[in-house]
Short mmCIF file of C-alpha atoms and ligand atoms in Angstrom, two decimals:
data_model
loop_
_atom_site.label_atom_id
_atom_site.label_comp_id
_atom_site.label_asym_id
_atom_site.label_seq_id
_atom_site.Cartn_x
_atom_site.Cartn_y
_atom_site.Cartn_z
CA MET B 1 4.21 15.56 -19.04
CA ALA B 2 4.01 19.22 -18.06
CA ASP B 3 3.90 21.84 -20.79
CA ARG B 4 7.04 22.48 -22.81
CA ALA B 5 7.53 25.91 -21.24
CA THR B 6 7.93 24.32 -17.79
CA TYR B 7 10.89 22.19 -18.89
CA GLU B 8 12.33 25.13 -20.82
CA ARG B 9 12.10 27.30 -17.68
CA ARG B 10 13.80 24.63 -15.55
CA ARG B 11 16.66 24.16 -18.01
CA GLN B 12 17.18 27.92 -18.22
CA ARG B 13 17.15 28.22 -14.43
CA LEU B 14 19.75 25.46 -14.11
CA MET B 15 21.91 26.99 -16.83
CA ASP B 16 21.73 30.37 -15.06
CA LEU B 17 22.76 28.67 -11.82
CA VAL B 18 25.83 26.91 -13.19
CA GLY B 19 26.82 29.79 -15.47
CA ASP B 20 28.14 30.19 -19.02
CA GLY B 21 30.96 27.86 -19.92
CA ALA B 22 29.73 24.96 -17.81
CA VAL B 23 28.28 21.78 -19.33
CA ILE B 24 25.51 19.69 -17.78
CA LEU B 25 25.33 16.03 -18.76
CA LEU B 26 22.64 13.57 -17.69
CA MET B 27 22.02 10.12 -19.07
CA ALA B 28 18.81 8.16 -18.72
CA PRO B 29 19.46 5.09 -16.54
CA PRO B 30 19.83 1.75 -18.35
CA GLU B 31 16.99 -0.74 -18.49
CA LYS B 32 17.31 -3.51 -15.89
CA THR B 33 17.00 -7.17 -16.78
CA ARG B 34 14.56 -9.19 -14.69
CA ASN B 35 15.34 -12.48 -16.40
CA ALA B 36 16.16 -13.71 -19.91
CA ASP B 37 14.91 -11.00 -22.30
CA VAL B 38 12.44 -9.54 -19.79
CA THR B 39 13.18 -6.15 -18.26
CA TYR B 40 11.67 -4.41 -15.23
CA PRO B 41 9.12 -1.72 -16.12
CA TYR B 42 11.20 1.26 -17.16
CA ARG B 43 11.15 4.49 -15.23
CA THR B 44 13.73 7.09 -16.13
CA SER B 45 15.56 9.12 -13.50
CA SER B 46 13.73 12.02 -11.90
CA ASP B 47 16.59 14.39 -12.73
CA PHE B 48 16.35 13.51 -16.41
CA TYR B 49 12.58 13.81 -16.56
CA TYR B 50 12.56 17.05 -14.56
CA LEU B 51 14.61 18.77 -17.25
CA THR B 52 13.23 17.14 -20.39
CA GLY B 53 9.81 15.50 -19.89
CA LEU B 54 11.33 12.63 -21.86
CA ALA B 55 10.78 9.14 -20.41
CA GLU B 56 12.62 6.93 -22.96
CA PRO B 57 15.66 4.81 -22.10
CA GLU B 58 18.89 5.27 -24.04
CA SER B 59 18.69 9.04 -23.97
CA ALA B 60 21.20 11.68 -22.96
CA LEU B 61 20.86 15.37 -22.22
CA VAL B 62 23.61 17.93 -22.70
CA LEU B 63 23.09 21.55 -21.68
CA ARG B 64 25.67 24.13 -22.67
CA PRO B 65 24.82 27.51 -21.16
CA GLY B 66 26.12 30.39 -23.20
CA SER B 67 26.43 28.43 -26.45
CA SER B 68 24.32 29.05 -29.56
CA ALA B 69 22.66 25.61 -29.30
CA PRO B 70 22.47 25.02 -25.54
CA TYR B 71 19.92 22.16 -25.48
CA VAL B 72 21.22 18.92 -27.00
CA LEU B 73 19.43 15.56 -26.87
CA PHE B 74 20.66 12.11 -27.83
CA VAL B 75 17.83 9.62 -28.39
CA ARG B 76 17.09 6.26 -29.97
CA ASP B 77 16.64 6.80 -33.68
CA LYS B 78 13.40 5.84 -35.38
CA ASP B 79 13.44 2.19 -36.45
CA PRO B 80 10.10 0.73 -37.67
CA ASP B 81 11.31 -2.85 -37.17
CA ARG B 82 12.47 -2.38 -33.55
CA GLU B 83 9.49 -0.17 -32.75
CA ARG B 84 7.15 -2.96 -33.85
CA TRP B 85 8.66 -5.14 -31.09
CA GLU B 86 9.67 -2.65 -28.41
CA GLY B 87 7.30 0.27 -28.78
CA ARG B 88 7.39 3.77 -30.18
CA ARG B 89 10.38 6.07 -30.08
CA ILE B 90 10.45 9.83 -30.44
CA GLY B 91 13.46 9.72 -32.74
CA VAL B 92 15.70 12.62 -33.66
CA GLU B 93 12.81 14.49 -35.34
CA GLY B 94 10.68 14.20 -32.19
CA ALA B 95 13.55 15.41 -30.02
CA LEU B 96 13.79 18.54 -32.18
CA GLY B 97 10.07 19.07 -32.83
CA GLN B 98 8.09 17.74 -29.89
CA PHE B 99 10.78 18.27 -27.25
CA GLY B 100 12.26 21.48 -28.61
CA ALA B 101 15.93 20.50 -28.58
CA ASP B 102 18.32 22.88 -30.36
CA GLU B 103 20.28 19.91 -31.60
CA ALA B 104 19.52 16.15 -31.57
CA HIS B 105 21.46 13.05 -32.54
CA PRO B 106 21.04 9.26 -32.44
CA ILE B 107 22.29 7.88 -29.10
CA GLU B 108 24.92 5.81 -30.93
CA GLU B 109 26.73 9.07 -31.74
CA LEU B 110 27.12 10.11 -28.12
CA GLU B 111 30.54 8.53 -27.63
CA GLY B 112 31.91 10.09 -30.79
CA ARG B 113 30.56 13.57 -30.07
CA LEU B 114 30.99 13.81 -26.30
CA SER B 115 34.60 14.98 -26.11
CA ASP B 116 33.81 17.91 -28.41
CA LEU B 117 30.80 18.80 -26.29
CA LEU B 118 32.87 18.73 -23.09
CA ALA B 119 35.96 20.47 -24.44
CA ASN B 120 37.05 23.57 -22.49
CA ALA B 121 34.10 23.46 -20.10
CA THR B 122 34.73 25.42 -16.92
CA GLU B 123 32.75 22.77 -15.10
CA LEU B 124 31.05 19.50 -15.93
CA VAL B 125 27.87 18.97 -13.92
CA TYR B 126 27.45 15.21 -13.94
CA PRO B 127 26.47 12.57 -11.33
CA VAL B 128 29.64 10.46 -11.10
CA GLY B 129 29.07 6.95 -9.76
CA GLU B 130 25.40 6.55 -10.58
CA ASN B 131 25.74 4.59 -13.79
CA PRO B 132 28.99 2.68 -14.48
CA GLU B 133 28.40 2.54 -18.24
CA ALA B 134 27.84 6.32 -18.40
CA ASP B 135 30.90 6.89 -16.17
CA ARG B 136 32.98 4.89 -18.62
CA THR B 137 31.74 6.96 -21.57
CA VAL B 138 32.42 10.23 -19.75
CA GLY B 139 35.83 8.98 -18.60
CA GLU B 140 36.76 8.07 -22.16
CA ALA B 141 35.71 11.48 -23.48
CA ILE B 142 37.75 13.27 -20.82
CA ALA B 143 40.76 10.98 -21.31
CA SER B 144 40.73 11.55 -25.04
CA LEU B 145 40.79 15.33 -24.49
CA ARG B 146 43.71 14.87 -22.12
CA ARG B 147 45.60 12.35 -24.26
CA ARG B 148 45.43 14.12 -27.57
CA PRO B 149 45.47 17.82 -26.89
CA ARG B 150 44.12 19.01 -30.20
CA LYS B 151 44.42 22.66 -30.83
CA GLY B 152 43.10 24.45 -27.76
CA LYS B 153 40.88 21.60 -26.51
CA ARG B 154 41.13 20.81 -22.82
CA PRO B 155 39.11 18.58 -20.50
CA PRO B 156 36.57 20.25 -18.16
CA ALA B 157 38.34 22.08 -15.33
CA ARG B 158 36.29 20.29 -12.65
CA ILE B 159 33.35 17.96 -12.15
CA ALA B 160 30.47 19.10 -9.97
CA ASP B 161 27.68 16.99 -8.52
CA PRO B 162 24.09 17.93 -9.54
CA HIS B 163 23.43 17.93 -5.82
CA TYR B 164 24.58 21.56 -5.57
CA SER B 165 22.47 22.98 -8.39
CA LEU B 166 19.76 20.72 -9.82
CA HIS B 167 18.80 19.15 -6.50
CA GLU B 168 18.51 22.54 -4.84
CA MET B 169 16.00 23.39 -7.57
CA ARG B 170 14.05 20.17 -7.12
CA LEU B 171 13.86 20.74 -3.37
CA ARG B 172 11.64 23.80 -3.96
CA LYS B 173 8.56 22.80 -5.91
CA ASP B 174 7.06 25.08 -8.54
CA GLU B 175 3.28 25.59 -8.77
CA GLY B 176 2.95 22.90 -11.44
CA GLU B 177 4.73 20.38 -9.23
CA LEU B 178 2.55 21.26 -6.25
CA GLU B 179 -0.55 20.74 -8.37
CA THR B 180 0.77 17.36 -9.54
CA LEU B 181 1.51 16.34 -5.95
CA ARG B 182 -2.01 17.40 -4.92
CA ARG B 183 -3.44 15.06 -7.53
CA ALA B 184 -1.13 12.21 -6.51
CA ALA B 185 -2.24 12.73 -2.91
CA ALA B 186 -5.95 12.89 -3.82
CA ILE B 187 -5.77 9.58 -5.70
CA THR B 188 -3.82 8.10 -2.81
CA GLY B 189 -6.53 9.17 -0.39
CA GLU B 190 -9.13 7.44 -2.50
CA ALA B 191 -7.08 4.23 -2.44
CA HIS B 192 -6.74 4.30 1.35
CA ARG B 193 -10.47 4.89 1.64
CA ALA B 194 -11.17 1.90 -0.63
CA ALA B 195 -8.91 -0.29 1.51
CA MET B 196 -10.64 0.80 4.71
CA ALA B 197 -14.02 -0.03 3.21
CA SER B 198 -12.86 -3.49 2.11
CA ALA B 199 -10.80 -4.79 5.02
CA GLY B 200 -12.19 -7.44 7.33
CA ALA B 201 -11.79 -11.03 8.47
CA GLY B 202 -10.72 -13.36 5.65
CA ILE B 203 -9.27 -10.76 3.29
CA THR B 204 -5.50 -10.91 2.66
CA GLU B 205 -2.95 -8.15 2.81
CA ARG B 206 -2.25 -8.86 -0.84
CA GLU B 207 -5.87 -8.23 -1.83
CA LEU B 208 -5.71 -4.85 -0.11
CA GLU B 209 -2.46 -4.11 -1.93
CA ALA B 210 -4.14 -5.00 -5.25
CA LEU B 211 -7.08 -2.75 -4.44
CA VAL B 212 -4.75 0.15 -3.69
CA ASP B 213 -2.84 -0.46 -6.92
CA TYR B 214 -6.08 -0.73 -8.91
CA THR B 215 -7.35 2.55 -7.50
CA PHE B 216 -4.07 4.29 -8.38
CA ARG B 217 -4.16 3.12 -11.97
CA ARG B 218 -7.84 3.51 -12.70
CA ARG B 219 -7.54 7.15 -11.65
CA GLY B 220 -4.67 7.83 -14.05
CA GLY B 221 -1.67 7.15 -11.83
CA ALA B 222 1.34 5.15 -13.05
CA GLY B 223 1.07 2.82 -10.04
CA PRO B 224 2.72 2.95 -6.63
CA GLY B 225 5.68 5.33 -6.26
CA TYR B 226 7.38 2.80 -3.93
CA GLY B 227 6.63 -0.68 -2.63
CA THR B 228 3.20 -0.67 -0.99
CA ILE B 229 3.24 -1.81 2.64
CA VAL B 230 0.15 -3.59 3.94
CA GLY B 231 0.94 -4.81 7.45
CA SER B 232 -1.79 -6.32 9.59
CA GLY B 233 -1.48 -7.19 13.27
CA GLU B 234 2.10 -7.89 14.28
CA ASN B 235 3.21 -7.11 10.70
CA ALA B 236 2.30 -3.47 11.32
CA THR B 237 5.23 -3.30 13.74
CA ILE B 238 7.74 -4.15 10.96
CA LEU B 239 8.74 -0.82 9.43
CA HIS B 240 9.38 -1.88 5.85
CA TYR B 241 7.23 -5.00 5.73
CA VAL B 242 6.99 -6.24 2.14
CA GLU B 243 5.57 -9.78 2.11
CA ASN B 244 1.91 -8.66 2.28
CA ASP B 245 0.70 -12.26 2.52
CA ARG B 246 -1.15 -12.56 5.83
CA THR B 247 -4.89 -13.13 6.09
CA LEU B 248 -6.76 -10.74 8.39
CA THR B 249 -8.58 -12.16 11.41
CA GLY B 250 -10.72 -9.08 11.89
CA GLU B 251 -9.34 -8.22 15.33
CA GLU B 252 -6.15 -6.43 14.35
CA LEU B 253 -4.97 -3.06 13.14
CA VAL B 254 -4.01 -2.72 9.49
CA LEU B 255 -1.22 -0.34 8.51
CA ILE B 256 -1.07 0.72 4.86
CA ASP B 257 1.83 2.85 3.62
CA ALA B 258 1.17 3.58 -0.04
CA GLY B 259 1.53 6.47 -2.45
CA CYS B 260 0.39 6.95 -6.02
CA GLU B 261 2.91 8.09 -8.62
CA PHE B 262 1.23 10.58 -10.91
CA GLU B 263 3.14 12.32 -13.70
CA PHE B 264 6.47 11.29 -12.15
CA HIS B 265 5.60 12.68 -8.71
CA THR B 266 4.64 10.49 -5.79
CA ALA B 267 2.53 10.81 -2.69
CA ASP B 268 3.59 8.95 0.48
CA VAL B 269 0.71 8.38 2.87
CA THR B 270 0.25 5.97 5.77
CA ARG B 271 -2.97 5.18 7.54
CA THR B 272 -3.70 2.64 10.27
CA PHE B 273 -7.22 1.35 10.83
CA PRO B 274 -9.02 -1.46 12.66
CA ALA B 275 -9.89 -4.49 10.50
CA SER B 276 -13.16 -4.77 12.42
CA GLY B 277 -14.08 -1.20 11.54
CA GLN B 278 -13.94 -0.13 15.18
CA PHE B 279 -10.86 0.57 17.32
CA SER B 280 -10.61 -1.48 20.53
CA PRO B 281 -9.83 0.68 23.59
CA PRO B 282 -6.07 -0.13 23.64
CA GLN B 283 -5.80 0.29 19.85
CA ARG B 284 -7.53 3.62 20.14
CA GLN B 285 -5.27 4.79 22.99
CA VAL B 286 -2.15 4.14 20.93
CA TYR B 287 -3.73 5.60 17.79
CA GLU B 288 -4.77 8.83 19.45
CA LEU B 289 -1.33 9.29 20.96
CA VAL B 290 0.33 9.04 17.54
CA LEU B 291 -2.35 11.28 16.06
CA ARG B 292 -1.71 13.99 18.64
CA ALA B 293 2.02 13.90 17.93
CA GLN B 294 1.37 14.08 14.19
CA ARG B 295 -1.03 17.02 14.42
CA GLU B 296 1.31 19.03 16.64
CA ALA B 297 4.22 18.36 14.29
CA ILE B 298 2.16 19.57 11.31
CA GLU B 299 1.61 22.88 13.10
CA LEU B 300 5.39 23.36 13.24
CA ALA B 301 5.82 22.86 9.49
CA ARG B 302 6.30 26.54 8.71
CA PRO B 303 9.07 28.70 7.27
CA GLY B 304 11.98 28.94 9.69
CA GLY B 305 11.09 25.69 11.46
CA THR B 306 13.19 22.59 10.83
CA LEU B 307 12.55 18.88 10.44
CA ALA B 308 14.53 18.44 13.66
CA ASP B 309 11.95 20.64 15.48
CA LEU B 310 9.14 18.44 14.16
CA HIS B 311 10.93 15.27 15.18
CA ASP B 312 11.76 16.56 18.67
CA ARG B 313 8.11 17.48 19.20
CA CYS B 314 6.99 13.98 18.17
CA VAL B 315 9.61 12.29 20.35
CA SER B 316 8.54 14.37 23.31
CA ILE B 317 4.79 13.67 22.94
CA LEU B 318 5.28 9.99 22.10
CA THR B 319 7.70 9.36 24.97
CA GLU B 320 5.36 10.96 27.51
CA GLY B 321 2.61 8.76 26.09
CA MET B 322 4.81 5.66 26.32
CA VAL B 323 5.30 6.34 30.02
CA GLU B 324 1.54 6.83 30.55
CA LEU B 325 0.78 3.60 28.69
CA GLY B 326 3.28 1.67 30.81
CA LEU B 327 5.62 0.94 27.91
CA LEU B 328 8.50 2.78 29.60
CA GLU B 329 9.36 3.81 33.16
CA GLY B 330 9.21 7.54 33.76
CA PRO B 331 10.26 10.22 33.80
CA ALA B 332 9.89 10.84 30.07
CA SER B 333 12.78 13.30 30.02
CA ALA B 334 15.15 10.53 31.17
CA ARG B 335 13.83 8.16 28.49
CA ILE B 336 14.44 10.80 25.83
CA GLU B 337 17.91 11.39 27.26
CA ASP B 338 18.88 7.69 27.23
CA GLU B 339 17.04 7.19 23.91
CA SER B 340 15.08 4.18 25.16
CA TYR B 341 12.02 5.61 23.36
CA LYS B 342 13.68 4.28 20.20
CA ARG B 343 12.49 0.81 21.21
CA PHE B 344 9.02 1.89 20.08
CA TYR B 345 9.77 4.84 17.80
CA PRO B 346 13.00 4.02 15.97
CA HIS B 347 12.72 6.21 12.87
CA GLN B 348 12.80 9.88 11.91
CA THR B 349 9.59 11.89 11.50
CA SER B 350 10.08 13.47 8.08
CA HIS B 351 11.78 13.34 4.72
CA TRP B 352 11.63 15.44 1.55
CA LEU B 353 9.00 14.35 -0.95
CA GLY B 354 8.56 15.07 -4.65
CA MET B 355 9.43 13.14 -7.80
CA ASP B 356 11.14 10.55 -5.58
CA VAL B 357 9.61 9.25 -2.38
CA HIS B 358 12.80 10.07 -0.50
CA ASP B 359 13.38 13.16 -2.55
CA VAL B 360 16.63 15.00 -3.20
CA GLY B 361 17.92 17.85 -1.06
CA THR B 362 20.27 18.10 1.88
CA TYR B 363 18.88 17.95 5.40
CA SER B 364 21.43 20.29 6.88
CA VAL B 365 23.14 23.48 5.84
CA SER B 366 26.46 24.41 7.47
CA LYS B 367 25.99 21.45 9.84
CA LYS B 368 22.69 22.86 11.13
CA PRO B 369 19.18 21.52 10.39
CA ARG B 370 17.94 23.22 7.26
CA PRO B 371 15.23 25.87 7.80
CA LEU B 372 12.00 25.10 5.96
CA GLU B 373 11.00 27.38 3.08
CA PRO B 374 7.79 27.86 1.08
CA GLY B 375 7.64 25.33 -1.77
CA MET B 376 9.35 22.52 0.12
CA VAL B 377 7.27 19.37 0.53
CA ILE B 378 7.77 16.95 3.41
CA THR B 379 6.19 13.92 5.01
CA ILE B 380 5.20 13.92 8.67
CA GLU B 381 4.97 10.35 9.90
CA PRO B 382 5.28 9.55 13.59
CA GLY B 383 4.50 6.00 14.68
CA LEU B 384 4.55 3.60 17.60
CA TYR B 385 5.47 -0.05 17.14
CA ILE B 386 4.96 -2.58 19.92
CA SER B 387 6.00 -6.06 18.86
CA GLU B 388 4.43 -9.22 20.34
CA ALA B 389 7.77 -10.04 21.96
CA GLU B 390 7.87 -6.89 24.12
CA GLU B 391 7.39 -7.38 27.86
CA VAL B 392 4.76 -4.69 28.21
CA PRO B 393 1.05 -4.70 29.16
CA ALA B 394 -0.43 -7.63 27.21
CA GLU B 395 -3.22 -5.63 25.56
CA LEU B 396 -0.65 -3.39 23.84
CA ARG B 397 1.43 -6.15 22.27
CA GLY B 398 1.22 -6.49 18.51
CA ILE B 399 -0.03 -2.94 17.97
CA GLY B 400 1.71 -0.91 15.28
CA VAL B 401 0.50 2.55 14.29
CA ARG B 402 1.91 5.06 11.83
CA ILE B 403 0.13 8.15 10.53
CA GLU B 404 1.75 9.92 7.59
CA ASP B 405 0.70 12.97 5.62
CA ASP B 406 2.31 14.97 2.84
CA VAL B 407 2.73 18.62 3.72
CA ALA B 408 3.70 21.62 1.58
CA ILE B 409 5.38 24.54 3.32
CA THR B 410 3.70 27.85 2.44
CA ASP B 411 4.11 31.44 3.59
CA GLY B 412 1.41 30.79 6.16
CA ALA B 413 -0.27 27.67 7.49
CA PRO B 414 1.05 24.32 6.25
CA GLU B 415 -0.91 22.81 3.34
CA VAL B 416 -1.69 19.14 4.02
CA LEU B 417 -1.76 17.71 0.49
CA SER B 418 -3.19 14.41 1.73
CA ALA B 419 -5.91 16.05 3.85
CA GLY B 420 -8.61 14.13 1.96
CA THR B 421 -7.50 10.83 3.53
CA PRO B 422 -9.57 9.85 6.62
CA LYS B 423 -7.51 10.38 9.75
CA SER B 424 -9.44 11.07 12.95
CA VAL B 425 -10.87 8.07 14.79
CA SER B 426 -14.39 8.98 13.70
CA GLU B 427 -13.40 9.59 10.04
CA ILE B 428 -11.62 6.25 9.91
CA GLU B 429 -14.41 4.29 11.54
CA GLN B 430 -16.85 5.93 9.16
CA ALA B 431 -14.69 5.02 6.13
CA CYS B 432 -14.54 1.42 7.39
CA ARG B 433 -18.32 1.36 7.80
CA ALA B 434 -18.81 2.37 4.16
CA ARG B 435 -18.68 -1.35 3.30
CA LEU B 436 -21.65 -2.11 5.53
CA HIS B 437 -23.80 0.40 3.67
CA ASP B 438 -22.63 -1.02 0.35
CA ALA B 439 -23.52 -4.50 1.54
CA GLU B 440 -26.92 -3.36 2.73
CA ALA B 441 -27.62 -1.62 -0.53
CA SER B 442 -26.83 -4.64 -2.68
MN1 MN I 1 7.44 8.27 4.16
#
């Protein structure tokens, strides 16, 4: 949790944005059942945490700019019996004291109090369609205002999506967020390094996944911010490979896409390395092509540039390389034109990154690619994926490479948050060799 002033500043900023008379309503997402009475590990929504620092389920936030008590929280009330089984709760006192709410109530009172809180709002900022139970509660409150027009009480004039206010704020990271993302990226780099030092014939993808997860948690992270991908050999050519159950032979490339979630912010880093510790010539050719594309794209990550510029640059370098490698017939310009490069590079180069791995924020403004601004954080992740089934030079089949870094836009040169993760051929081979020294030492 950041300091209280950070959340206070964010709430004030949002209230200034939407203006006096509006009401902002966010509800923590419900817990999800895995089976019987077992739930999935709970993680509240990023929007909710961003404004409150509160991670408990069954909570609701109401902000009423311009009112005398603008910050209202609904939380689970203290209950020693339930807490003994389910864990601690902040309770109404904690919401007022620890979290600084102007007003706090038990969550059970939300339904009864909501219509009064929403009455006469010029605008209700609320994410319709995210949570059916919450939608029902909001719908009821609005309907009751409409059905029984008590003296001077009307439903909100319109409903606005948080997309236009809150998500614009989250798109530009404050200094505290950048620092948190730096730490998430540093831990992530350590995990990738550990995996490189441990890979080799006989080890399974799952063991590498466990090592990554262990490194995240032992360094204070909450765990992975998204499903860790460990794809070896042909599996590296499957973009969102999740099984992670193959045993390495020692000849193949290993692609790991993994990011640590730290304080509700996640890194998103991919590295590809040889299980043997040394790239074979064809593996190295493909790797260095992707690396060149990635480095040139990073250079373009500056104010005024766009994610489309970065992607176009990658497509151009990768397609020329595909022609040189004999994957495609030249000329490259024709292969870009007819989009046949997508056979080996089917995805986009970048996405927003922050509290969520695919973070909030629109990618275009007035139908044009959005210009980058200082404080935005993006991934840059070109790749090349050549499945075994492709009719291409035999030595290239089954090679999948992706290289992904997390990059903060600044006033000047881009800041690569994940710069501590080995990336050049020599850095990677050195990180892989670390195991040999360990073995010799023991
Ligand atoms: Mn990514």
